[in-house]
Amino acid sequence: MFTAGAESLLRQAREIQDEELRKFSSRITSLLQNNDLGNETIDCLQRLFLIVSVTKYGRKLDSKFVELLQTVMCLPRCPQQVQVLCAAILREMSPCSSLTLSCDEIQDAKLLSLVSSVLLAQGNKKAEVSAVGQRVVKVLEGRLPEGQSSRHLLPLLSKIISLSPASLTEDQTNLVNKRMVDWLRYASVQQGVAQPSGGFFSSPRTRQPGPITEVDGAVSTDFFTVLSIGQCYTEDQWLNVQTFSMLREWLQSYGSDGANSPHSDDKSEVDGSVMSMVSATSTSSRLLPPKERLREKAFEYCQRLIEQSNRRALKKPDGDLQKACLIEAITIMDIICRQDSSYVYRTLSCLKILHGRISGDLAYARALLPIAQFFLNHSETAAVDSEAIYKHLFTRIPAQLFHSPVLAFEFIQFCRDNVRFCTENLSIFRQSFPNLFKLLAWNSPALISEFVDLLPALLGADTAIEILHLLLDLPCLAAALDIQLRSASTPISERAAWDPAAKPASCLEAFRHPLYRSMFQYLLRVEAAPRDSPERLVPLRQLLASMADCPRVVQAADTVPVLLHLFFSVVVEFADGPLVNQLVLVLLERSEQLYEIPAFKADVHRVLSSQLVLLCKRHPSLVVELSKELLEFAGTIGNIRNKEDIFTYVVWAIGEYMSLACDERCTVEQINKVFEVLEAMLFEMVPLRPSASIPTCSPRVITVLMAMLTKLATRSQDLIPRMSLFLSKMRAFFQSPAMISVYSEDSEEILARATELMNLLKMPSVAQFVLTPSVEVASPRFHRDTNVSLPLAMKMATRLLERGTGFVPG
């Protein structure tokens, strides 16, 4: 967060108008033209940089002023601070059409770095990336003047790799390979000489530099690495650190046999080349080609980093650096092994020992991901069983470190990148999906896009039902994880004070209470438990309702509708009849058992109702097979008030698919029974007795029930007179002044629908044809083709109904 003063400065910078900016630029122009490069100029340039960098839109500067900035930046004796500010302003203005900079003749490494950073910000419209690459390599090829350093050029080289790897030729990459070998392997092991401060107490004698030390304070006896510690570093040691920082991307771009193939994962060298075998066994690697020699030295460097990571750091920042370098070293070794399989066996033994050492330390959990990636890539080549490594990764790490946002992202990213291999080869991947949901529940919505890619791989006939329950319980899971974390930090003395015999007074007490312990354990399970019943979580959901306002819980709830849509779109592609029936039963059951967040329940009901329609369309027979359960749901008046969306679509599905045309097992007795239940529901909603009180019911539900009852009546001729009488009563009821005052304009809509349906029932054959068309008639092409029977029949029915019953045939 910015301070109040910083916020005020930013606001002022954003509010400066173009006219004010033009005047301010003129002031800076006069200072620069007078060669006044002192503090006032520096202050003005800092203010200008702030102005051009804090706005979302590009600020416009005069082309002459832009040229002046370029000229000043390239002055031989221009102060470094002024040069840096000019370059920063020009980068913020990029792409700039009035830019005239060129790096072709620049010899000074610092100036080349500044000019090139401006050119690379232009977007490569004029092949700036290639020009910068050629110049940087040209300077690296020669000997730099005294006092200059290649340190300023390596960041440029790294940027060139990311923008356009193909801009460097094979000869140029070989040159850089040689330089990188020297920088990696032959840096000084003595500390640099500190520059004298010039103070009163500074000694005129020059202190002899001491040896480089390890992170544990021991004197280093091997070559210098990024984990070597010193008070002052030499130039070649800084180059060593920079080289390691860009090593991974360099090897990915130029390490494979295909020259200039960016990010190549070439695995064609399964048997290893002759030269690679030499690199693995030779006592001298100077005879190797530059590319393979760099691999060898990079491999040695990474081995040394792994050895250094075993030392106990004296300072916390050094310990954090150890972990970061360990991850990078394992990743680089994996890249080397993918490019040259002869390194696999050397790496395999090293990483097995490393895994055994760090697997029990959660502080090194992130390093387990690149280790697992290595075994995923090479276990088949090395013919080793890595099941224990994968099981430890998927079962323990998410369960204990779900609250680490960096680990959560990297873990889900690892799963997404290797989803095909994990699905086909790792049974533990699908078994441990409850652990993956912990990462999502705690880190929503940051992981939603990654989980959208991952969820289809977790779904199968054996996991679909349990995953649906987990999705619906996601906010409940987020609340339980919060309690688990707080319980772990609760002092033992306070835990002992809780009385197991008494009812828990809070969620935190309930976490260790015998009554709720098994519920928490089930919700926080590590692996799938398909045989356990989710119904046991009903008391836990009620208990955790007190955490409904927790931001993390609300975010998890907002994630659920998106994933539910994805869940059903994937499941319907492979679900058979029995699985669809199970899904519908879960849908009806869980519509009542949801976490108590009103907006969450409304969103979930909306999604479930729409998915019920799709399931019924794909498997119409489920209405007959689940007629008992559907009728029980539709016959409960409370479902209208609490779950109107789902109730409406259940009624629609019954009326649409309770038909002999959809399932040969459908009988007239079933249709009559369904009719009686729905008719009773409508009677209860709209009592037609004059003395009854007038309730307020949803007009939408009333019209749907009337339409569905009419459909059912057309399939059982004995019900037509009964339905016609009921509709005539409905018309009279909704024409009364009392109902008009209650339903207002909706009463007209209900009345119109009742009239239409009653008129249709006067022509039973037409009603059945219109309300329950055959599959052929209901095909979309019949609605587009005006020369076929359905449009003609509907037009005829409309004319007959408009003219009255006197024209009804028969």
CSV table of C-alpha atoms in Angstrom, one decimal, residues 189-475:
chain,number,residue,atom,x,y,z
A,189,VAL,CA,37.2,-18.3,-5.2
A,190,GLN,CA,38.7,-15.2,-3.4
A,191,GLN,CA,36.5,-12.3,-2.3
A,192,GLY,CA,36.8,-9.0,-4.0
A,193,VAL,CA,38.6,-6.0,-2.7
A,194,ALA,CA,36.3,-3.5,-1.0
A,195,GLN,CA,36.6,0.0,-2.3
A,196,PRO,CA,37.9,2.4,0.4
A,197,SER,CA,35.2,4.7,1.8
A,198,GLY,CA,37.6,7.7,2.1
A,199,GLY,CA,36.4,8.3,5.6
A,200,PHE,CA,38.6,9.6,8.5
A,201,PHE,CA,39.0,6.1,10.0
A,202,SER,CA,39.7,4.3,6.7
A,203,SER,CA,43.0,2.5,6.7
A,204,PRO,CA,45.5,3.4,4.0
A,205,ARG,CA,46.5,-0.2,3.7
A,206,THR,CA,44.7,-2.4,1.4
A,207,ARG,CA,43.3,-5.5,3.2
A,208,GLN,CA,44.0,-8.8,1.4
A,209,PRO,CA,40.9,-10.4,0.1
A,210,GLY,CA,39.7,-13.5,2.1
A,211,PRO,CA,38.4,-16.8,0.7
A,212,ILE,CA,34.8,-17.3,-0.4
A,213,THR,CA,32.7,-19.2,2.2
A,214,GLU,CA,29.7,-21.5,2.2
A,215,VAL,CA,26.3,-20.7,3.6
A,216,ASP,CA,27.3,-22.4,6.8
A,217,GLY,CA,30.4,-20.4,7.3
A,218,ALA,CA,32.9,-23.0,6.1
A,219,VAL,CA,35.7,-22.0,3.8
A,220,SER,CA,34.8,-22.9,0.2
A,221,THR,CA,37.1,-25.6,-1.2
A,222,ASP,CA,35.4,-25.9,-4.6
A,223,PHE,CA,34.5,-23.6,-7.5
A,224,PHE,CA,32.4,-20.5,-7.0
A,225,THR,CA,28.6,-20.6,-7.4
A,226,VAL,CA,25.6,-18.4,-6.7
A,227,LEU,CA,25.4,-20.0,-3.2
A,228,SER,CA,29.0,-18.9,-2.4
A,229,ILE,CA,29.2,-16.2,0.2
A,230,GLY,CA,31.5,-13.2,0.3
A,231,GLN,CA,31.6,-9.6,1.6
A,232,CYS,CA,32.5,-8.2,-1.7
A,233,TYR,CA,32.3,-9.9,-5.1
A,234,THR,CA,34.7,-9.7,-8.1
A,235,GLU,CA,33.6,-9.0,-11.6
A,236,ASP,CA,33.8,-12.6,-12.7
A,237,GLN,CA,31.8,-13.7,-9.7
A,238,TRP,CA,29.0,-11.4,-10.7
A,239,LEU,CA,29.1,-12.8,-14.2
A,240,ASN,CA,28.8,-16.3,-12.7
A,241,VAL,CA,25.6,-15.3,-10.9
A,242,GLN,CA,24.1,-13.7,-14.0
A,243,THR,CA,25.1,-16.6,-16.2
A,244,PHE,CA,23.3,-19.0,-13.9
A,245,SER,CA,20.2,-16.8,-13.9
A,246,MET,CA,19.9,-17.1,-17.7
A,247,LEU,CA,21.2,-20.7,-18.1
A,248,ARG,CA,17.8,-22.4,-18.2
A,249,GLU,CA,16.4,-20.3,-21.0
A,250,TRP,CA,19.6,-20.4,-22.9
A,251,LEU,CA,19.7,-24.2,-22.8
A,252,GLN,CA,16.1,-24.4,-23.9
A,253,SER,CA,16.7,-22.2,-26.8
A,254,TYR,CA,20.1,-23.3,-28.0
A,255,GLY,CA,21.0,-26.5,-26.1
A,256,SER,CA,19.3,-29.1,-28.4
A,257,ASP,CA,20.8,-30.4,-31.6
A,258,GLY,CA,18.5,-28.3,-33.7
A,259,ALA,CA,20.2,-25.0,-34.0
A,260,ASN,CA,18.2,-22.0,-32.9
A,261,SER,CA,15.1,-24.1,-32.0
A,262,PRO,CA,13.5,-22.2,-29.1
A,263,HIS,CA,12.2,-24.2,-26.1
A,264,SER,CA,12.9,-27.5,-27.8
A,265,ASP,CA,12.3,-30.6,-25.8
A,266,ASP,CA,14.2,-32.9,-28.3
A,267,LYS,CA,14.2,-36.4,-27.0
A,268,SER,CA,15.7,-38.0,-30.1
A,269,GLU,CA,19.0,-38.7,-28.4
A,270,VAL,CA,17.6,-41.6,-26.4
A,271,ASP,CA,20.8,-43.6,-26.8
A,272,GLY,CA,23.1,-40.6,-26.4
A,273,SER,CA,25.7,-39.6,-28.9
A,274,VAL,CA,29.4,-40.6,-28.8
A,275,MET,CA,30.4,-37.1,-27.8
A,276,SER,CA,27.9,-37.2,-25.0
A,277,MET,CA,29.3,-40.4,-23.6
A,278,VAL,CA,32.7,-38.8,-23.7
A,279,SER,CA,31.3,-35.8,-21.8
A,280,ALA,CA,30.1,-38.1,-19.1
A,281,THR,CA,33.4,-40.0,-18.6
A,282,SER,CA,36.2,-37.8,-19.9
A,283,THR,CA,38.6,-36.2,-17.4
A,284,SER,CA,39.0,-33.3,-19.7
A,285,SER,CA,36.0,-31.7,-21.5
A,286,ARG,CA,38.0,-29.1,-23.4
A,287,LEU,CA,37.8,-31.3,-26.5
A,288,LEU,CA,34.0,-31.2,-26.6
A,289,PRO,CA,32.1,-28.9,-28.9
A,290,PRO,CA,31.0,-25.6,-27.2
A,291,LYS,CA,27.4,-26.7,-26.8
A,292,GLU,CA,28.2,-30.1,-25.2
A,293,ARG,CA,30.9,-28.5,-23.0
A,294,LEU,CA,28.4,-26.0,-21.7
A,295,ARG,CA,26.1,-28.9,-20.8
A,296,GLU,CA,28.8,-30.6,-18.9
A,297,LYS,CA,29.8,-27.5,-17.0
A,298,ALA,CA,26.2,-26.6,-16.3
A,299,PHE,CA,25.6,-30.1,-15.0
A,300,GLU,CA,28.6,-29.9,-12.7
A,301,TYR,CA,27.4,-26.5,-11.5
A,302,CYS,CA,24.0,-27.9,-10.6
A,303,GLN,CA,25.5,-30.9,-8.8
A,304,ARG,CA,27.5,-28.5,-6.7
A,305,LEU,CA,24.4,-26.4,-5.9
A,306,ILE,CA,22.6,-29.6,-4.7
A,307,GLU,CA,25.6,-30.3,-2.5
A,308,GLN,CA,25.6,-26.8,-1.2
A,309,SER,CA,21.8,-27.0,-0.4
A,310,ASN,CA,22.6,-29.7,2.1
A,311,ARG,CA,24.5,-27.1,4.3
A,312,ARG,CA,22.7,-25.4,7.1
A,313,ALA,CA,22.5,-21.7,6.3
A,314,LEU,CA,23.4,-19.2,9.1
A,315,LYS,CA,21.0,-16.6,7.8
A,316,LYS,CA,17.4,-16.9,6.7
A,317,PRO,CA,17.9,-15.1,3.3
A,318,ASP,CA,20.7,-17.6,2.5
A,319,GLY,CA,18.3,-20.4,3.3
A,320,ASP,CA,15.6,-19.0,1.0
A,321,LEU,CA,18.3,-18.6,-1.7
A,322,GLN,CA,19.3,-22.3,-1.2
A,323,LYS,CA,15.7,-23.5,-1.9
A,324,ALA,CA,15.3,-21.3,-5.0
A,325,CYS,CA,18.7,-22.4,-6.4
A,326,LEU,CA,17.8,-26.0,-5.7
A,327,ILE,CA,14.6,-25.8,-7.7
A,328,GLU,CA,16.5,-24.1,-10.6
A,329,ALA,CA,19.3,-26.6,-10.5
A,330,ILE,CA,16.9,-29.6,-10.7
A,331,THR,CA,15.0,-28.0,-13.6
A,332,ILE,CA,18.3,-27.3,-15.5
A,333,MET,CA,19.4,-30.9,-15.0
A,334,ASP,CA,16.1,-32.1,-16.3
A,335,ILE,CA,16.6,-30.0,-19.5
A,336,ILE,CA,20.1,-31.4,-19.9
A,337,CYS,CA,18.9,-34.9,-19.6
A,338,ARG,CA,16.1,-34.3,-22.2
A,339,GLN,CA,18.8,-33.1,-24.6
A,340,ASP,CA,21.3,-35.8,-23.8
A,341,SER,CA,20.1,-39.0,-22.2
A,342,SER,CA,23.6,-40.0,-21.1
A,343,TYR,CA,23.2,-37.7,-18.1
A,344,VAL,CA,20.0,-39.5,-16.9
A,345,TYR,CA,21.7,-42.1,-14.7
A,346,ARG,CA,24.0,-39.6,-13.1
A,347,THR,CA,21.1,-37.4,-12.3
A,348,LEU,CA,18.9,-40.2,-11.2
A,349,SER,CA,21.1,-41.3,-8.3
A,350,CYS,CA,21.6,-37.7,-7.3
A,351,LEU,CA,17.9,-36.9,-7.2
A,352,LYS,CA,17.0,-40.1,-5.4
A,353,ILE,CA,19.3,-39.2,-2.5
A,354,LEU,CA,18.0,-35.6,-2.6
A,355,HIS,CA,14.4,-36.7,-2.4
A,356,GLY,CA,15.1,-38.9,0.5
A,357,ARG,CA,16.7,-36.0,2.3
A,358,ILE,CA,14.1,-33.3,1.7
A,359,SER,CA,10.8,-35.2,1.4
A,360,GLY,CA,10.3,-35.0,5.2
A,361,ASP,CA,10.9,-31.2,5.3
A,362,LEU,CA,7.9,-29.1,4.2
A,363,ALA,CA,10.2,-26.1,3.8
A,364,TYR,CA,11.6,-27.8,0.6
A,365,ALA,CA,8.2,-28.9,-0.7
A,366,ARG,CA,8.4,-26.7,-3.8
A,367,ALA,CA,11.6,-28.6,-4.8
A,368,LEU,CA,9.6,-31.9,-4.9
A,369,LEU,CA,7.8,-30.7,-8.0
A,370,PRO,CA,10.8,-30.5,-10.3
A,371,ILE,CA,12.1,-33.8,-8.9
A,372,ALA,CA,8.7,-35.4,-9.8
A,373,GLN,CA,8.9,-33.7,-13.2
A,374,PHE,CA,12.3,-35.3,-13.8
A,375,PHE,CA,11.0,-38.8,-12.9
A,376,LEU,CA,7.9,-38.2,-15.1
A,377,ASN,CA,10.2,-37.4,-18.0
A,378,HIS,CA,12.9,-40.1,-17.5
A,379,SER,CA,11.7,-42.9,-15.3
A,380,GLU,CA,10.8,-45.0,-18.3
A,381,THR,CA,14.2,-44.4,-19.9
A,382,ALA,CA,15.9,-45.3,-16.6
A,383,ALA,CA,13.5,-48.2,-15.9
A,384,VAL,CA,12.8,-47.2,-12.3
A,385,ASP,CA,9.7,-47.3,-10.3
A,386,SER,CA,8.7,-43.8,-9.1
A,387,GLU,CA,5.3,-44.6,-7.6
A,388,ALA,CA,6.4,-43.7,-4.1
A,389,ILE,CA,7.6,-40.2,-5.2
A,390,TYR,CA,4.3,-39.5,-6.9
A,391,LYS,CA,2.2,-40.8,-4.0
A,392,HIS,CA,4.1,-38.6,-1.5
A,393,LEU,CA,3.7,-35.6,-3.7
A,394,PHE,CA,-0.1,-36.0,-4.3
A,395,THR,CA,-1.1,-37.1,-0.8
A,396,ARG,CA,1.0,-35.1,1.6
A,397,ILE,CA,1.9,-31.8,0.0
A,398,PRO,CA,-1.5,-30.3,-0.8
A,399,ALA,CA,-3.0,-31.5,2.4
A,400,GLN,CA,-0.4,-29.7,4.5
A,401,LEU,CA,0.6,-26.7,2.3
A,402,PHE,CA,-2.7,-25.8,0.7
A,403,HIS,CA,-2.4,-22.3,2.3
A,404,SER,CA,0.8,-21.5,0.3
A,405,PRO,CA,-0.4,-19.6,-2.8
A,406,VAL,CA,2.9,-20.0,-4.7
A,407,LEU,CA,3.0,-23.8,-4.0
A,408,ALA,CA,-0.7,-24.1,-4.9
A,409,PHE,CA,-0.2,-22.4,-8.2
A,410,GLU,CA,2.9,-24.4,-9.1
A,411,PHE,CA,1.3,-27.7,-8.0
A,412,ILE,CA,-1.8,-27.1,-10.2
A,413,GLN,CA,0.4,-26.0,-13.0
A,414,PHE,CA,2.5,-29.2,-12.7
A,415,CYS,CA,-0.7,-31.2,-12.8
A,416,ARG,CA,-2.0,-29.3,-15.8
A,417,ASP,CA,1.3,-29.6,-17.7
A,418,ASN,CA,1.4,-33.3,-17.2
A,419,VAL,CA,-2.3,-34.1,-17.2
A,420,ARG,CA,-2.1,-36.7,-19.9
A,421,PHE,CA,0.7,-38.6,-18.4
A,422,CYS,CA,-0.9,-38.5,-14.9
A,423,THR,CA,-4.3,-39.6,-16.2
A,424,GLU,CA,-2.9,-42.5,-18.2
A,425,ASN,CA,-0.1,-43.7,-15.8
A,426,LEU,CA,-0.8,-42.5,-12.3
A,427,SER,CA,-3.7,-44.0,-10.4
A,428,ILE,CA,-2.9,-41.8,-7.4
A,429,PHE,CA,-3.7,-38.7,-9.5
A,430,ARG,CA,-7.4,-39.4,-9.7
A,431,GLN,CA,-7.5,-40.9,-6.2
A,432,SER,CA,-6.1,-37.8,-4.6
A,433,PHE,CA,-8.5,-35.3,-6.2
A,434,PRO,CA,-9.9,-34.2,-2.7
A,435,ASN,CA,-6.4,-32.8,-2.1
A,436,LEU,CA,-6.5,-30.8,-5.3
A,437,PHE,CA,-9.9,-29.3,-4.3
A,438,LYS,CA,-8.2,-28.1,-1.1
A,439,LEU,CA,-5.9,-26.0,-3.2
A,440,LEU,CA,-8.9,-24.6,-5.1
A,441,ALA,CA,-11.0,-24.0,-2.1
A,442,TRP,CA,-8.3,-22.0,-0.3
A,443,ASN,CA,-6.9,-20.1,-3.4
A,444,SER,CA,-10.1,-19.3,-5.3
A,445,PRO,CA,-10.5,-17.5,-7.7
A,446,ALA,CA,-6.7,-17.4,-8.4
A,447,LEU,CA,-6.7,-21.0,-9.6
A,448,ILE,CA,-10.0,-21.1,-11.5
A,449,SER,CA,-8.5,-20.9,-15.0
A,450,GLU,CA,-6.0,-23.6,-14.2
A,451,PHE,CA,-8.6,-25.8,-12.6
A,452,VAL,CA,-10.9,-25.5,-15.6
A,453,ASP,CA,-8.2,-27.2,-17.6
A,454,LEU,CA,-7.6,-29.8,-15.0
A,455,LEU,CA,-11.1,-30.8,-13.9
A,456,PRO,CA,-12.0,-32.9,-17.1
A,457,ALA,CA,-9.0,-35.1,-16.5
A,458,LEU,CA,-10.3,-35.9,-12.9
A,459,LEU,CA,-13.7,-36.9,-14.1
A,460,GLY,CA,-14.7,-40.5,-14.8
A,461,ALA,CA,-17.6,-42.8,-14.1
A,462,ASP,CA,-16.0,-43.8,-10.8
A,463,THR,CA,-15.3,-40.2,-9.6
A,464,ALA,CA,-18.1,-38.1,-11.0
A,465,ILE,CA,-20.6,-38.4,-8.1
A,466,GLU,CA,-18.0,-37.7,-5.5
A,467,ILE,CA,-16.6,-34.8,-7.4
A,468,LEU,CA,-20.1,-33.3,-7.7
A,469,HIS,CA,-20.5,-33.5,-3.9
A,470,LEU,CA,-17.1,-31.9,-3.5
A,471,LEU,CA,-17.9,-29.1,-5.9
A,472,LEU,CA,-21.2,-28.3,-4.0
A,473,ASP,CA,-19.3,-28.4,-0.7
A,474,LEU,CA,-16.4,-26.2,-1.9
A,475,PRO,CA,-17.3,-23.2,0.4
